[in-house]
Short mmCIF file of N, CA and C in Angstrom, two decimals:
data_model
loop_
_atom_site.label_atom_id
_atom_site.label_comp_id
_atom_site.label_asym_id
_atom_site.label_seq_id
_atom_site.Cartn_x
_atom_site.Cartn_y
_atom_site.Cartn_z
N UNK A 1 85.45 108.19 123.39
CA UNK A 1 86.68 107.94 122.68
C UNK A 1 87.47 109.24 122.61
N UNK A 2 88.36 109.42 123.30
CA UNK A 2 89.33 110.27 122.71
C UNK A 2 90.14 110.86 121.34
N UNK A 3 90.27 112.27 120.98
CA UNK A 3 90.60 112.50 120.06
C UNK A 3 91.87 111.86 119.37
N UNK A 4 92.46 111.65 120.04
CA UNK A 4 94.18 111.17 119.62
C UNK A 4 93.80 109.48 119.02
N UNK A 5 92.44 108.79 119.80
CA UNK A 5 92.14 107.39 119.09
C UNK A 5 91.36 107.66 117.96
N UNK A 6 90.96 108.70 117.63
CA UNK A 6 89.83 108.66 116.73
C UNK A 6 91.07 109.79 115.73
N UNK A 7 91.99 109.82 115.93
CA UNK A 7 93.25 110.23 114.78
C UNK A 7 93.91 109.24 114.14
N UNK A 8 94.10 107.95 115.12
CA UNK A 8 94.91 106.41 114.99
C UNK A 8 94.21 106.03 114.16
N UNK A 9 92.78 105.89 114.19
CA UNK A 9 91.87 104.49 114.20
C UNK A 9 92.01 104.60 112.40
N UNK A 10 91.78 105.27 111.32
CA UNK A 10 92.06 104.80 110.31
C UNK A 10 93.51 104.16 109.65
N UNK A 11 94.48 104.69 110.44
CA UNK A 11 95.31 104.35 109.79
C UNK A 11 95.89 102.39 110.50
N UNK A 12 95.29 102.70 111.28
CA UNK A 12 96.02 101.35 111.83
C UNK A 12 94.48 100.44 111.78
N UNK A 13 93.41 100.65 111.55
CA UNK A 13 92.66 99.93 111.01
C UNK A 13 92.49 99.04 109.99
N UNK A 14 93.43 99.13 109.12
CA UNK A 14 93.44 98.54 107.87
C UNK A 14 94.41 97.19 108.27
N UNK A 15 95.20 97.29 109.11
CA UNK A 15 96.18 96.36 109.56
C UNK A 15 96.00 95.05 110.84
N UNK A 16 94.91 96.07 111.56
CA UNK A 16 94.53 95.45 113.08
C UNK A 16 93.23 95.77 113.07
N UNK A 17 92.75 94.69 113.79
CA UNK A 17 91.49 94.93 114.81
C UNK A 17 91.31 96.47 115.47
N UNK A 18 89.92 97.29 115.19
CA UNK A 18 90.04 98.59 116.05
C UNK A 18 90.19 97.58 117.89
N UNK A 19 90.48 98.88 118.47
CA UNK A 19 90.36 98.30 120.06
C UNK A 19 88.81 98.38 120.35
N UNK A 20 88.50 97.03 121.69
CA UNK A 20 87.60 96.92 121.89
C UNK A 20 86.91 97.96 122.20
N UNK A 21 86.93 98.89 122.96
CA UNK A 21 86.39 100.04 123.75
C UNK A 21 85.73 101.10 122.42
N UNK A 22 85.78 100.46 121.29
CA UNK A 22 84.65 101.21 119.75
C UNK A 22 83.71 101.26 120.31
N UNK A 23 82.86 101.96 120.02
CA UNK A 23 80.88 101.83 119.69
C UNK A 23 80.89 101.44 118.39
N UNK A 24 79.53 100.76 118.64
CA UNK A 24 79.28 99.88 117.26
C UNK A 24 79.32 100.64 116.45
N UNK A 25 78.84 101.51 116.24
CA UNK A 25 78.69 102.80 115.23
C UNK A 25 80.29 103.09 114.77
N UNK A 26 81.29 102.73 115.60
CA UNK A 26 83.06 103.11 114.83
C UNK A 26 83.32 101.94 114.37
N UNK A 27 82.45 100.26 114.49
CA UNK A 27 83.11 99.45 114.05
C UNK A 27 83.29 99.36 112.74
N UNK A 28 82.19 100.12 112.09
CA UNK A 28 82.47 99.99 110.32
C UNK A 28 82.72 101.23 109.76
N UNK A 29 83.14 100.89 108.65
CA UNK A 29 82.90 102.26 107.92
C UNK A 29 81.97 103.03 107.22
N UNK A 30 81.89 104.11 106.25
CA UNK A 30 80.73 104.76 106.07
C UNK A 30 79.91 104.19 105.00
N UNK A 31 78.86 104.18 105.15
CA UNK A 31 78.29 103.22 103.94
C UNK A 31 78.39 104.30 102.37
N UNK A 32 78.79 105.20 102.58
CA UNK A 32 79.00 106.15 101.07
C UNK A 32 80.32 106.14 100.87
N UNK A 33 81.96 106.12 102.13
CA UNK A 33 83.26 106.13 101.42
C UNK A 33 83.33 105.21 102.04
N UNK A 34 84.51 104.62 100.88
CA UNK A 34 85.66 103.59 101.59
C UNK A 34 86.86 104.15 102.35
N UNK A 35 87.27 103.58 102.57
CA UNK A 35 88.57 104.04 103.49
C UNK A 35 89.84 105.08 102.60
N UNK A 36 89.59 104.65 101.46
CA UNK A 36 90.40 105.63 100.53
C UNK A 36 89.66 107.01 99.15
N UNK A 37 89.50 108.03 100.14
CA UNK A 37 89.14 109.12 99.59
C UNK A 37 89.14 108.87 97.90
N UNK A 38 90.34 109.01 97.66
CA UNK A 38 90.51 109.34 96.13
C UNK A 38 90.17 108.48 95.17
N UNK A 39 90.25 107.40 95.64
CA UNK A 39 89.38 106.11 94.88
C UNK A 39 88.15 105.57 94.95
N UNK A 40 87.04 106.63 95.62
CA UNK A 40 86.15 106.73 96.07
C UNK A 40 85.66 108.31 94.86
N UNK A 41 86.80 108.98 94.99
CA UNK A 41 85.75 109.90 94.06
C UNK A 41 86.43 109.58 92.66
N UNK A 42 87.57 108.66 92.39
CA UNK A 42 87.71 108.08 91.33
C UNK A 42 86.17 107.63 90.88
N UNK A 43 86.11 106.87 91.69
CA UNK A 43 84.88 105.99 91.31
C UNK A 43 83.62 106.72 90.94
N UNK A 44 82.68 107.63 91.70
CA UNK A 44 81.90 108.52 91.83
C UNK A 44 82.17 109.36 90.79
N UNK A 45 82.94 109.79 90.18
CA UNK A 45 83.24 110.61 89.19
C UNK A 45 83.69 109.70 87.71
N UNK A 46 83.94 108.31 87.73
CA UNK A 46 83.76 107.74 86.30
C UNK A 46 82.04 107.40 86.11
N UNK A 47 81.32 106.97 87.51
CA UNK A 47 80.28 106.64 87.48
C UNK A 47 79.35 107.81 87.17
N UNK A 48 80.04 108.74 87.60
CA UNK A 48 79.28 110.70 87.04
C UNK A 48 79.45 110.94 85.49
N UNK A 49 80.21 110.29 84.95
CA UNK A 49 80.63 110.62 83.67
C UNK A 49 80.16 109.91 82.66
N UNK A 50 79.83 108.52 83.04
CA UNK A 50 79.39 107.75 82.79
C UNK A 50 77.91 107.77 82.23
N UNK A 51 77.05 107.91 83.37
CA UNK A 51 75.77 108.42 83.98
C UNK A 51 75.40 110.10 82.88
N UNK A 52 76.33 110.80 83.05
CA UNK A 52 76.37 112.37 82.08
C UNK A 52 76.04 111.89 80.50
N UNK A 53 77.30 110.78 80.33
CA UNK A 53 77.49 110.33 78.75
C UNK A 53 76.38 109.68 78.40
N UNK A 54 75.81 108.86 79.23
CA UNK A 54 74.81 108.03 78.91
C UNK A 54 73.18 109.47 78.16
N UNK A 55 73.25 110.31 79.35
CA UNK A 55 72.37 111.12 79.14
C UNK A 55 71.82 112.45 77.91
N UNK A 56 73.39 112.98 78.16
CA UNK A 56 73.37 114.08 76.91
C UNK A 56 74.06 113.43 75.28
N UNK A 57 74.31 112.24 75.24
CA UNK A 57 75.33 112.07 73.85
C UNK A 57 73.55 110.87 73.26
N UNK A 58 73.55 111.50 72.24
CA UNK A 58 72.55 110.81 71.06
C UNK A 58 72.51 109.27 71.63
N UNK A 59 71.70 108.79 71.85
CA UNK A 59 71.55 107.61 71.63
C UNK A 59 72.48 106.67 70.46
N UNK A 60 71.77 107.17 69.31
CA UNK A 60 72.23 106.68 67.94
C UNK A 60 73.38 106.35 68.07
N UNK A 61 74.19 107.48 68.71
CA UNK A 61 76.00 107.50 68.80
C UNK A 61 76.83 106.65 69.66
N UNK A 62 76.10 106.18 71.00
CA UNK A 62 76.40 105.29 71.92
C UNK A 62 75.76 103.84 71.99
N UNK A 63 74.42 103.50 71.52
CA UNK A 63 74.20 102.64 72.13
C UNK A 63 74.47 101.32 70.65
N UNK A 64 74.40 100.07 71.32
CA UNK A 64 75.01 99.02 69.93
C UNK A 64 73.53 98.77 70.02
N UNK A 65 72.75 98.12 68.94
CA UNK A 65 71.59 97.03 68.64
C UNK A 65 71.93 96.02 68.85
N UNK A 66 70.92 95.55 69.73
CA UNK A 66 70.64 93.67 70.04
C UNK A 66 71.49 94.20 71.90
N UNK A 67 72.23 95.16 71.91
CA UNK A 67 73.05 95.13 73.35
C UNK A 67 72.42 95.83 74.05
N UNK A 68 72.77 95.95 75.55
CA UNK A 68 72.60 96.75 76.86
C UNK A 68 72.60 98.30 76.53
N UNK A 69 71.63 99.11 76.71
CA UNK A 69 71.82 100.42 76.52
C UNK A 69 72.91 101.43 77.48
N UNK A 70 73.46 102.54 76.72
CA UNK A 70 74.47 102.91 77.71
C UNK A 70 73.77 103.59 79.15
N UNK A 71 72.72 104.05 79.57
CA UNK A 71 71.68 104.18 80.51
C UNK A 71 71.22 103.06 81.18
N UNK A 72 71.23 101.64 80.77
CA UNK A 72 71.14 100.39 81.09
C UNK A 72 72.40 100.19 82.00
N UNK A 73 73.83 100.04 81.72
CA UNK A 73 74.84 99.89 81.81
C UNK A 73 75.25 100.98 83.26
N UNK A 74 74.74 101.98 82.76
CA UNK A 74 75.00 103.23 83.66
C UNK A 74 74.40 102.74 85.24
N UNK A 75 73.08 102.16 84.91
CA UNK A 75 72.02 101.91 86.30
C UNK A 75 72.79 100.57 86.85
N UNK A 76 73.07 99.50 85.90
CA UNK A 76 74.10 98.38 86.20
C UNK A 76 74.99 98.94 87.39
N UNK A 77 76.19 99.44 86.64
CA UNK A 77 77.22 99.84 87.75
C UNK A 77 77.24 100.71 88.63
N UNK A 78 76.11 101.92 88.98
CA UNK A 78 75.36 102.35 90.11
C UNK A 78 75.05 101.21 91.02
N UNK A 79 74.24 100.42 90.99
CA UNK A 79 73.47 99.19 91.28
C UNK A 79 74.25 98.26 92.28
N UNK A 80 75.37 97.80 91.06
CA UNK A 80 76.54 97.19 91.98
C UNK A 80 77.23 97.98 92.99
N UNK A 81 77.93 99.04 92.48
CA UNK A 81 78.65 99.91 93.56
C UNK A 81 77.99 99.88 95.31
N UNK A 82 76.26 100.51 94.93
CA UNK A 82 75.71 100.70 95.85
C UNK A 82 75.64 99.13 97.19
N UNK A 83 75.05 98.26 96.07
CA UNK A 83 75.44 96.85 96.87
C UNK A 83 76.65 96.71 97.27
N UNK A 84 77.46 97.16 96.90
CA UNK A 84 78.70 96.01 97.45
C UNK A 84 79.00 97.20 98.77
N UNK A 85 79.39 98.12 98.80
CA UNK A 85 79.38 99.35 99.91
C UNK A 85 78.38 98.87 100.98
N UNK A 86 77.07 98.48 100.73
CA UNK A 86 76.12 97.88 101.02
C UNK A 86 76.56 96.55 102.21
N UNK A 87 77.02 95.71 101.14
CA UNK A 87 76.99 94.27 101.66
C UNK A 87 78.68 94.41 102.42
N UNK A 88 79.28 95.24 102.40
CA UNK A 88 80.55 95.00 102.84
C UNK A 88 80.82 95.69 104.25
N UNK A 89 80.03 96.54 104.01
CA UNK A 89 80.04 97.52 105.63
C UNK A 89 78.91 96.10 106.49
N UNK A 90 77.73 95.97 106.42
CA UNK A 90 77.22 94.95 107.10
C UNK A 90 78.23 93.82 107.38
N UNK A 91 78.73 93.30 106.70
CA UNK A 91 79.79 92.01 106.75
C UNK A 91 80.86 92.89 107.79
N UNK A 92 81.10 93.83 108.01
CA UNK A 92 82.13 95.03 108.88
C UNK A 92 81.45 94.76 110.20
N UNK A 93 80.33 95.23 110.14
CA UNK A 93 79.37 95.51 111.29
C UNK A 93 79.14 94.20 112.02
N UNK A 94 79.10 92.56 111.47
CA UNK A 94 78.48 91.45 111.68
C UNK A 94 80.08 90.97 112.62
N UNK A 95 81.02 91.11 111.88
CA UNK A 95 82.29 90.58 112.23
C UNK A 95 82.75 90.97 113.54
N UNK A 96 82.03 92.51 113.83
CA UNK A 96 83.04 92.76 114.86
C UNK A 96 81.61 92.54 116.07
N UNK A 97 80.62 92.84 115.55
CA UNK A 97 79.37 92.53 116.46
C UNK A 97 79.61 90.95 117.07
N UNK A 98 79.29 90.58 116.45
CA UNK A 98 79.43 88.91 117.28
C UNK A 98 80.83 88.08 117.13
N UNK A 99 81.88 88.52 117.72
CA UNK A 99 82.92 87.71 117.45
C UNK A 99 82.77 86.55 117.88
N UNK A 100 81.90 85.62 118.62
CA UNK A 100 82.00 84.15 119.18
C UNK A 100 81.33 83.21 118.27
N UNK A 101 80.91 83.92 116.67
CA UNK A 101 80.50 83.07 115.73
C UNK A 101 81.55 83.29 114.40
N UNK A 102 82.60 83.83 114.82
CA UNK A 102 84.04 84.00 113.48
C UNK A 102 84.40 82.11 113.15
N UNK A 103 84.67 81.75 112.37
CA UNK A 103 84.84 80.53 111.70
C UNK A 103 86.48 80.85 111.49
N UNK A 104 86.92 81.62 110.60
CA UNK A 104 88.15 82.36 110.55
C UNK A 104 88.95 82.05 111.73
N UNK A 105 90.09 81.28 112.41
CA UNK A 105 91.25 81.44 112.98
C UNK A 105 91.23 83.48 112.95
N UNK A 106 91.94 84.20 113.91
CA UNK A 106 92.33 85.30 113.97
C UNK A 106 93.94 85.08 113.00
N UNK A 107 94.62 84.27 113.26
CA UNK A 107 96.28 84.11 112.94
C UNK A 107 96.16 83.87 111.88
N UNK A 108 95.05 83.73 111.03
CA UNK A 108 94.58 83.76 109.27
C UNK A 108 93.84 84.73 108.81
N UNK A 109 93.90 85.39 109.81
CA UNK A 109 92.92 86.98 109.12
C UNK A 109 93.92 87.90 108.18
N UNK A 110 93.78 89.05 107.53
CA UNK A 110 94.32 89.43 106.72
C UNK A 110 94.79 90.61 107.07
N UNK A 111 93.77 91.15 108.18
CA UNK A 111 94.45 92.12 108.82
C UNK A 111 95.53 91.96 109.89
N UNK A 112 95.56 90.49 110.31
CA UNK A 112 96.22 90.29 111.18
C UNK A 112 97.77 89.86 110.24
N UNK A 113 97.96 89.69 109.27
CA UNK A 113 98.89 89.25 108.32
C UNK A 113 99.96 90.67 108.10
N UNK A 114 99.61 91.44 107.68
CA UNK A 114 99.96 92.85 107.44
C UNK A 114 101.21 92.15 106.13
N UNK A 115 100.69 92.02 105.42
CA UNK A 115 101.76 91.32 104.08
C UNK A 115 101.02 92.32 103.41
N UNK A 116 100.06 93.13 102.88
CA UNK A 116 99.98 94.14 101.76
C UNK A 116 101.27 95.60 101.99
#
């Protein structure tokens, strides 16, 4: 792949199909970022703070009785994050791996829409 495609490929990825000539390895993205940096360490950094608060602030002071502990809560939305990054890059990887089992019309895809 050439440098000048591997300059394109995020930005016009979000809109279109990459071109065929990817390795499987460019069809998805990274299983630790999403495509948008800053909302990625948005995330990583409420989930850091989160995770911090849960650890150094008294118990007594954070957590309710009869409810989810804030360390409970903390491992919760770790948990999810990790799954869905998880389950969404595979669903990346599956889509572009076998296109002759898409159910999806292409002319109803979302990237093919470009309405965001």
């Amino acid at each position: 792949m050439s440098a000048q495609s591997k300059e394109l490929a995020p930005a016009a990825y979000s809109h279109a199909y990459p071109s065929e000539d990817l390795r499987f390895r460019d069809h998805f993205s990274s299983l630790l970022f999403s495509g948008e940096w800053s909302l990625t360490l948005l995330e990583l950094g409420s989930l850091a703070g989160l995770t911090a608060a849960s650890v150094l602030v008294p118990p007594e002071k954070v957590n309710v009785p009869g409810s989810m502990t804030l360390k409970e809560l903390s491992a919760l939305l770790w948990t999810k994050s990790l799954v869905t990054r998880f389950y969404n890059a595979y669903l990346e990887a599956v889509f572009f791996a076998f296109p002759q089992y898409r159910i999806q019309p292409t002319r109803e895809h979302a990237l093919k829409a470009k309405k965001d």
